[in-house]
mmCIF file of C-alpha atoms in Angstrom:
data_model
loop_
_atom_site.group_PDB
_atom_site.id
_atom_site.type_symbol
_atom_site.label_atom_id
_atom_site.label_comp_id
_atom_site.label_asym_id
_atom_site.label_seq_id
_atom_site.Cartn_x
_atom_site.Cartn_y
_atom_site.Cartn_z
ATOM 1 C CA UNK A 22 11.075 -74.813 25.089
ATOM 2 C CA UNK A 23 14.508 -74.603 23.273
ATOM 3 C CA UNK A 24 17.558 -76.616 25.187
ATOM 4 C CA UNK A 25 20.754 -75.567 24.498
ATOM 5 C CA UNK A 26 21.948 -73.840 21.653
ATOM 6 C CA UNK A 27 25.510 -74.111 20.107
ATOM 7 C CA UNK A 28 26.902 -72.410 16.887
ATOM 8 C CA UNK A 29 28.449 -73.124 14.765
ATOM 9 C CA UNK A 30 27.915 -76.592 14.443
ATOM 10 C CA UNK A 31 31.084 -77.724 12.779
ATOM 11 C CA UNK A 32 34.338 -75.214 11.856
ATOM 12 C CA UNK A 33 37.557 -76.139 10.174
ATOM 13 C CA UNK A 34 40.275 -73.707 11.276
ATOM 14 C CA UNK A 35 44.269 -73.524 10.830
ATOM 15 C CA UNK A 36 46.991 -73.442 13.116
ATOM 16 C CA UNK A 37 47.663 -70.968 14.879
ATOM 17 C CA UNK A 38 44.282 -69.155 14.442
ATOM 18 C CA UNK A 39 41.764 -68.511 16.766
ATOM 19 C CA UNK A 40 38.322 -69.454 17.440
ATOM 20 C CA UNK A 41 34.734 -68.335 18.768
ATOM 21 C CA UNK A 42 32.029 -70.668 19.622
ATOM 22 C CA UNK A 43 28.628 -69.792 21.615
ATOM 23 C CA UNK A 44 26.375 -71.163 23.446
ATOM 24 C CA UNK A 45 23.338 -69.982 24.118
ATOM 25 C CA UNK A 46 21.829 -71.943 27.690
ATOM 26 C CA UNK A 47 18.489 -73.350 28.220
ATOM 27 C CA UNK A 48 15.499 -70.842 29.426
ATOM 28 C CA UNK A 49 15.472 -70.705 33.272
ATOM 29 C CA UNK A 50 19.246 -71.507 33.228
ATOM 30 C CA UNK A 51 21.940 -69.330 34.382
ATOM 31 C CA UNK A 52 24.879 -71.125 34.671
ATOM 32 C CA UNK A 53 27.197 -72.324 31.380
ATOM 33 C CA UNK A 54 29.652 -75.170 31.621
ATOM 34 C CA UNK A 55 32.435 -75.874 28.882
ATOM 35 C CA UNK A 56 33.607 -79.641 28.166
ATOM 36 C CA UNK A 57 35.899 -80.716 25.535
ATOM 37 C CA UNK A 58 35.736 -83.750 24.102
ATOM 38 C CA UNK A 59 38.635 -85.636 22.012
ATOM 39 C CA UNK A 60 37.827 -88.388 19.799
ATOM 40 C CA UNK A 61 36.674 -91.782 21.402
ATOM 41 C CA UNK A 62 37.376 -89.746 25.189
ATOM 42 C CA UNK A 63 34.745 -88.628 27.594
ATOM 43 C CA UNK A 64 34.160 -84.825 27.963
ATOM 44 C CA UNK A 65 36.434 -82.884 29.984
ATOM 45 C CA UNK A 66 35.708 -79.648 32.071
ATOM 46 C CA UNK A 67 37.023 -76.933 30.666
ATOM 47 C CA UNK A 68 35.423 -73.705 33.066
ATOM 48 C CA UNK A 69 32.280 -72.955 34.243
ATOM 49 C CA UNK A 70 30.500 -69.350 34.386
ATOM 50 C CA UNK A 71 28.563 -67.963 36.698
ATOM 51 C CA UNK A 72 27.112 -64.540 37.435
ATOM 52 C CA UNK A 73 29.379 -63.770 34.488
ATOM 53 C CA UNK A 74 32.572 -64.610 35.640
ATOM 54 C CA UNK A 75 34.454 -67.405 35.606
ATOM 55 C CA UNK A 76 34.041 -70.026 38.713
ATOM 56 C CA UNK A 77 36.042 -72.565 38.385
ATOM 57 C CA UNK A 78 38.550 -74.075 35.659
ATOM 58 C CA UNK A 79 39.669 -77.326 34.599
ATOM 59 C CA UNK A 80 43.130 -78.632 33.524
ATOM 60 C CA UNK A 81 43.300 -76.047 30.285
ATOM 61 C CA UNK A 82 45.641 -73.906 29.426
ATOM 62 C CA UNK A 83 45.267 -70.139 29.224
ATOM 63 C CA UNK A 84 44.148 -70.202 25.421
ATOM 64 C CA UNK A 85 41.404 -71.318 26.394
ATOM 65 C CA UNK A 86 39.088 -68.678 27.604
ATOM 66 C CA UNK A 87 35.325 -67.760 27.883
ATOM 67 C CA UNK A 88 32.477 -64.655 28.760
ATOM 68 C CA UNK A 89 29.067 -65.017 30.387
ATOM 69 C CA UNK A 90 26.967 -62.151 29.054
ATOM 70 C CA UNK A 91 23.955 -60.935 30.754
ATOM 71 C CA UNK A 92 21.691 -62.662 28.997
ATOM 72 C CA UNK A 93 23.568 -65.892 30.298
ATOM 73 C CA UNK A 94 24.910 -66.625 27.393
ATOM 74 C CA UNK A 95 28.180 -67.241 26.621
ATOM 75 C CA UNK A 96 31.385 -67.382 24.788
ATOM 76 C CA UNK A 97 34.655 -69.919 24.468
ATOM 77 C CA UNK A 98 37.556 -68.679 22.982
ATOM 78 C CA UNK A 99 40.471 -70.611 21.907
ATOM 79 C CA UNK A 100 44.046 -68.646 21.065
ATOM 80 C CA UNK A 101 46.832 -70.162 19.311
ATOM 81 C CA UNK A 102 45.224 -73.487 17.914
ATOM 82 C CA UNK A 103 46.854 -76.453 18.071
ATOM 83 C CA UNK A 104 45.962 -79.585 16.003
ATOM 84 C CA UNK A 105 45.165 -81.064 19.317
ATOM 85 C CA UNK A 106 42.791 -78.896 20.172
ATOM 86 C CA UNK A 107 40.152 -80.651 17.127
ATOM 87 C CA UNK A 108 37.145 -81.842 19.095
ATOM 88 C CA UNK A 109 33.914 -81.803 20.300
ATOM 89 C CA UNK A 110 33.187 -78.671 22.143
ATOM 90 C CA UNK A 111 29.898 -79.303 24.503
ATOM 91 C CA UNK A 112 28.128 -76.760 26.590
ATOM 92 C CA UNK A 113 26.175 -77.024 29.811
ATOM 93 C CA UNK A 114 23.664 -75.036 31.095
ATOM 94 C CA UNK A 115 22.233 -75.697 34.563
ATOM 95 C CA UNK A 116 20.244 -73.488 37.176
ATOM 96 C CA UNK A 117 22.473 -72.228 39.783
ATOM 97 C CA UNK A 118 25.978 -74.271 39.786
ATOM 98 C CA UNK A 119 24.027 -77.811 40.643
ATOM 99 C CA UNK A 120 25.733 -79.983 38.109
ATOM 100 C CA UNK A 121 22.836 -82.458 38.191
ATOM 101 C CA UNK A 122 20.610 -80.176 36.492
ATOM 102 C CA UNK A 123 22.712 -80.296 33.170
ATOM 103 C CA UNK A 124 21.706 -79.682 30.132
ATOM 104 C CA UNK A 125 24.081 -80.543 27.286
ATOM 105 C CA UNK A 126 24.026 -79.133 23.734
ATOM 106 C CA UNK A 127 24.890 -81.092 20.833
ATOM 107 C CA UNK A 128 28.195 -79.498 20.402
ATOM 108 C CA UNK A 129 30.008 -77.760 17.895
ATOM 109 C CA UNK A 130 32.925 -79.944 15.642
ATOM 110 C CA UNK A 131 36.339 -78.209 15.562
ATOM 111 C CA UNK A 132 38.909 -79.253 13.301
ATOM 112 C CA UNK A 133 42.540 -77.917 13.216
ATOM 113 C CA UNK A 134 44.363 -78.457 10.277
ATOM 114 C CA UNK B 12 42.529 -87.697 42.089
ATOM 115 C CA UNK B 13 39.266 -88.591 41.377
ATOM 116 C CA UNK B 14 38.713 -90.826 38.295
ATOM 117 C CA UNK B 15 36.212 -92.867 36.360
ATOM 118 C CA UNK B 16 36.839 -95.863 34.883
ATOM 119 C CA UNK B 17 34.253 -97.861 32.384
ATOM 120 C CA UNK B 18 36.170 -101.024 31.739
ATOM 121 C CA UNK B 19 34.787 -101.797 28.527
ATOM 122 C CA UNK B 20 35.575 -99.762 25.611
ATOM 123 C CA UNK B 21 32.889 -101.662 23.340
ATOM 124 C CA UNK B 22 30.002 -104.620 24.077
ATOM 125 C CA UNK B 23 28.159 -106.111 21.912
ATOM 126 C CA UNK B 24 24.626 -107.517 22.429
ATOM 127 C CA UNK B 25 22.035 -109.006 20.865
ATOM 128 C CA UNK B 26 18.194 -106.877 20.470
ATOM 129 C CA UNK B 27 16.334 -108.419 23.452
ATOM 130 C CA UNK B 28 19.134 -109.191 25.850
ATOM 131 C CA UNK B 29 20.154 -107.891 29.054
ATOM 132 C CA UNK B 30 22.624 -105.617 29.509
ATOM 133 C CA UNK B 31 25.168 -104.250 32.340
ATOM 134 C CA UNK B 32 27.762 -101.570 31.640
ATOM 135 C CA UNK B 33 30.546 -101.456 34.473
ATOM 136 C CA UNK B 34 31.436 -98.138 36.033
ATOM 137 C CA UNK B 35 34.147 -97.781 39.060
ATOM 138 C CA UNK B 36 35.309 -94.509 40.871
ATOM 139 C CA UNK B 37 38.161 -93.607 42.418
ATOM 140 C CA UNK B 38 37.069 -90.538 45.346
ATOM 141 C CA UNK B 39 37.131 -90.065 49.137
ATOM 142 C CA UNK B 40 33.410 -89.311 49.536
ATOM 143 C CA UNK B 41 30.383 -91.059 48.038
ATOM 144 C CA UNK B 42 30.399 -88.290 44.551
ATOM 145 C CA UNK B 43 26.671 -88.140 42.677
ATOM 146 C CA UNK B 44 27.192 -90.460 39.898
ATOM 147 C CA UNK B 45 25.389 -90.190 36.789
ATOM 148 C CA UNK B 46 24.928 -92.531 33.376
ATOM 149 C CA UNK B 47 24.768 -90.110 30.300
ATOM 150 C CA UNK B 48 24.214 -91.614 26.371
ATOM 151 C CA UNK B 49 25.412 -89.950 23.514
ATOM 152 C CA UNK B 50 23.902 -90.764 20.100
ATOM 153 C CA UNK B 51 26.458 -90.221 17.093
ATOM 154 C CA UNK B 52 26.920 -86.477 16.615
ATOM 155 C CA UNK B 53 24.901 -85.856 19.444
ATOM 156 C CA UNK B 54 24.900 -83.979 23.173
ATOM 157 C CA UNK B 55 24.279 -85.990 25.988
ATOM 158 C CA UNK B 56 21.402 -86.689 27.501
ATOM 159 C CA UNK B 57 20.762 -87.789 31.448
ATOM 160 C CA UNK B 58 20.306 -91.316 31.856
ATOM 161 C CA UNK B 59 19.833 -91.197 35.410
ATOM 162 C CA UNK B 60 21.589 -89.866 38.405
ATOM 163 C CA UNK B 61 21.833 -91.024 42.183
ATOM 164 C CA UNK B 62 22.776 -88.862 45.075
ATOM 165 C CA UNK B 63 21.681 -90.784 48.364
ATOM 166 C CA UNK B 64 18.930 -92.970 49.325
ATOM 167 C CA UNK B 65 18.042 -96.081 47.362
ATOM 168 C CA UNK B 66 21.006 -97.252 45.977
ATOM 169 C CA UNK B 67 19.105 -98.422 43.316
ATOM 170 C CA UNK B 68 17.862 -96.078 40.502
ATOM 171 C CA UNK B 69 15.599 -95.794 38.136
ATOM 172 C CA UNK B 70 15.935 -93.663 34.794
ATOM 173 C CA UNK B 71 14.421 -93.015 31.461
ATOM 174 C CA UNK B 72 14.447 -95.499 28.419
ATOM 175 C CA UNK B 73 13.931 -98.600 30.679
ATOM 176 C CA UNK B 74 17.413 -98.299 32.143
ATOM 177 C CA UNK B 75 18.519 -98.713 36.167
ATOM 178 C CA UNK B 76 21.713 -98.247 37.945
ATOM 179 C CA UNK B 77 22.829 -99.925 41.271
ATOM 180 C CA UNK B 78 25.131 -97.963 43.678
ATOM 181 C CA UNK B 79 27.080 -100.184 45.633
ATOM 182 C CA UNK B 80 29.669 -98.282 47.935
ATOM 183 C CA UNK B 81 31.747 -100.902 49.266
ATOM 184 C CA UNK B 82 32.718 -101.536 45.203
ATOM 185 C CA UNK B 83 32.781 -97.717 44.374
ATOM 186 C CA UNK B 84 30.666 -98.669 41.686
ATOM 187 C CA UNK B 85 27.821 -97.773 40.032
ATOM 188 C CA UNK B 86 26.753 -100.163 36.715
ATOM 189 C CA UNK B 87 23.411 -99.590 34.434
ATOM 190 C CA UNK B 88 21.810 -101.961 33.594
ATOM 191 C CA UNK B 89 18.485 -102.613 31.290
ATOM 192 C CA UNK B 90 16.608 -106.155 30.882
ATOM 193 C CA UNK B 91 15.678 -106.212 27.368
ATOM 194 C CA UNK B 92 17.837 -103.916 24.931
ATOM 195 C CA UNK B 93 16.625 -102.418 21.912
ATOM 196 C CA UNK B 94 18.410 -101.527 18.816
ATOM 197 C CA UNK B 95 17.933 -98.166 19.543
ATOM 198 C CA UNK B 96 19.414 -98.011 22.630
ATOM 199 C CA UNK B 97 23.116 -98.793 20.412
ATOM 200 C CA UNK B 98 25.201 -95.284 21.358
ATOM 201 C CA UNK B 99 28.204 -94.436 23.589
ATOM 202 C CA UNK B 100 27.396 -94.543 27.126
ATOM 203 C CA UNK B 101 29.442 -92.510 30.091
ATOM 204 C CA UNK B 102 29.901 -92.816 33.653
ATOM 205 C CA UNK B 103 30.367 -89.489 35.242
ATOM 206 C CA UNK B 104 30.781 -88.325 38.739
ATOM 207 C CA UNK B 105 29.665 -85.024 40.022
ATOM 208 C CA UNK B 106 32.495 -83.061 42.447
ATOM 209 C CA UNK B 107 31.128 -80.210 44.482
ATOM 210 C CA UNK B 108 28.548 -79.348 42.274
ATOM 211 C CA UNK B 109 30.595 -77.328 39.743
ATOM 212 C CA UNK B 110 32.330 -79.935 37.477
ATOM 213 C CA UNK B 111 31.613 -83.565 36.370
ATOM 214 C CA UNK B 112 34.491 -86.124 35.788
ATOM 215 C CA UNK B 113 33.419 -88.717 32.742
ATOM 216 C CA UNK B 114 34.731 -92.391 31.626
ATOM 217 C CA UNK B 115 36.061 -92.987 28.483
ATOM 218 C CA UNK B 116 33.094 -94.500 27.518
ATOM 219 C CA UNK B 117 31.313 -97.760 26.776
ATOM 220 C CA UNK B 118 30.334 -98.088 22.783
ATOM 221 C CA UNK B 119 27.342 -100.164 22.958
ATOM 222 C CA UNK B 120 27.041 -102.317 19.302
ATOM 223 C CA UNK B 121 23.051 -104.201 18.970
ATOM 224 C CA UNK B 122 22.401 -107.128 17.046
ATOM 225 C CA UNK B 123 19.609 -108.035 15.305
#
C-alpha cells in the first residue's frame, strides 16, 4: 500500500521563477494538506484541499497556491520565488478533513538561489 | 493565538537512558496533541496522539505521552532509549480538525 507520494524530491530554482510540486495522497485518502518547513522550524500550514477546492489557508501569501484533482491528487504552486521560500515542502493526506489521520510524505527540497 | 512551545532545541542522552521531551501549549480548549519524529530527510511519522480519556498515552517505538491540563502540557517520554530513536521530535496541536500547529522541535543526540 503506497503512502504518500511527492515529486520531485529536491529542485534548485532562481528568483523570481516559479515552481510545481505534487503530491500524490495515500489510497483511501481524500483530503491533501500543504506544510512548509524552514530549516531547523517545525512545519507550517500552508492550505488544505478538499473536494477539490481549497478549505482553509494558513498565514501565506497569495504566491502560494494549489489544485485538488479528481483523483485527489494535488498540486502547490509557488509564483515569484523568493530566497525565503527554500524549504521543505511536506504533504498530508488524511480521510475526510480529520487531521489525526495524517499521513506525511517525505517532502520535496526547494532551494532558491 | 495558539502556540507550541518545545523548550529544548537539542538533548542529549546516553543509549539506555530515560528520556522526557517537554511540550507546552498555549489554547483556550483542551486541542488533540500529537508527538511526530522526523528522521533526517524524512516525513513525519505519528508518534502518538491523545484526544480525551486517559491522559496517559501509549504509542509506537516504546514511547508514551502524559497530558496534564492544568500545565497545558503534554511531554513523551520513553524508559530506555535506543540509538535509533536519535531524530527531531515535534509537538503539534490539532485546531478544528483542518490544520496542525508544530514546535520548533526537539533534536534528540544518543550516546553510545
Amino acid at each position: 500500500d503506497a503512502g504518500v507520494t511527492q515529486s520531485p524530491t529536491h529542485l534548485i530554482k532562481t528568483r523570481g521563477q516559479q515552481v510545481t510540486l505534487r503530491c500524490s495522497p495515500k489510497s483511501g485518502h481524500d483530503t491533501v494538506s500543504w506544510y512548509q518547513q524552514a530549516l531547523g522550524q517545525g512545519p507550517q500550514f500552508i492550505f488544505q484541499y478538499y473536494e477539490e477546492e481549497e478549505r482553509q489557508r494558513g498565514n501565506f501569501p497569495d504566491r502560494f497556491s494549489g489544485h485538488q484533482y479528481p483523483n485527489y491528487s494535488s498540486e502547490l504552486n509557488v509564483n515569484a520565488l523568493l530566497l525565503g521560500d527554500s524549504a521543505l515542502y511536506l504533504c498530508a493526506s488524511s480521510f475526510g478533513r480529520e487531521s489525526y489521520g495524517y499521513t506525511f510524505g517525505s517532502g520535496t527540497r526547494l532551494t532558491v538561489v | 493565538a495558539q502556540s507550541v512551545t518545545q523548550p529544548d532545541i537539542h538533548i542529549t542522552v546516553s543509549e539506555g537512558a530515560s528520556l522526557e521531551l517537554r511540550c507546552n501549549y498555549s489554547y483556550g480548549a483542551t486541542p488533540y496533541l500529537f508527538w511526530y519524529v522526523q528522521s533526517p530527510g524524512q516525513g513525519l511519522q505519528l508518534l502518538l496522539k491523545y484526544f480525551s480519556g486517559d491522559t496517559l498515552v501509549q504509542g509506537i517505538k516504546g514511547f508514551e505521552a502524559e497530558f496534564k491540563r492544568s500545565q497545558s502540557s503534554f511531554n513523551l517520554r520513553k524508559p530506555s532509549v535506543h540509538w535509533s530513536d536519535a531524530a527531531e521530535y515535534f509537538c503539534a496541536v490539532g485546531l478544528n480538525t483542518d490544520k496542525l500547529i508544530f514546535g520548533t522541535g526537539t533534536r534528540l543526540q544518543v550516546f553510545p
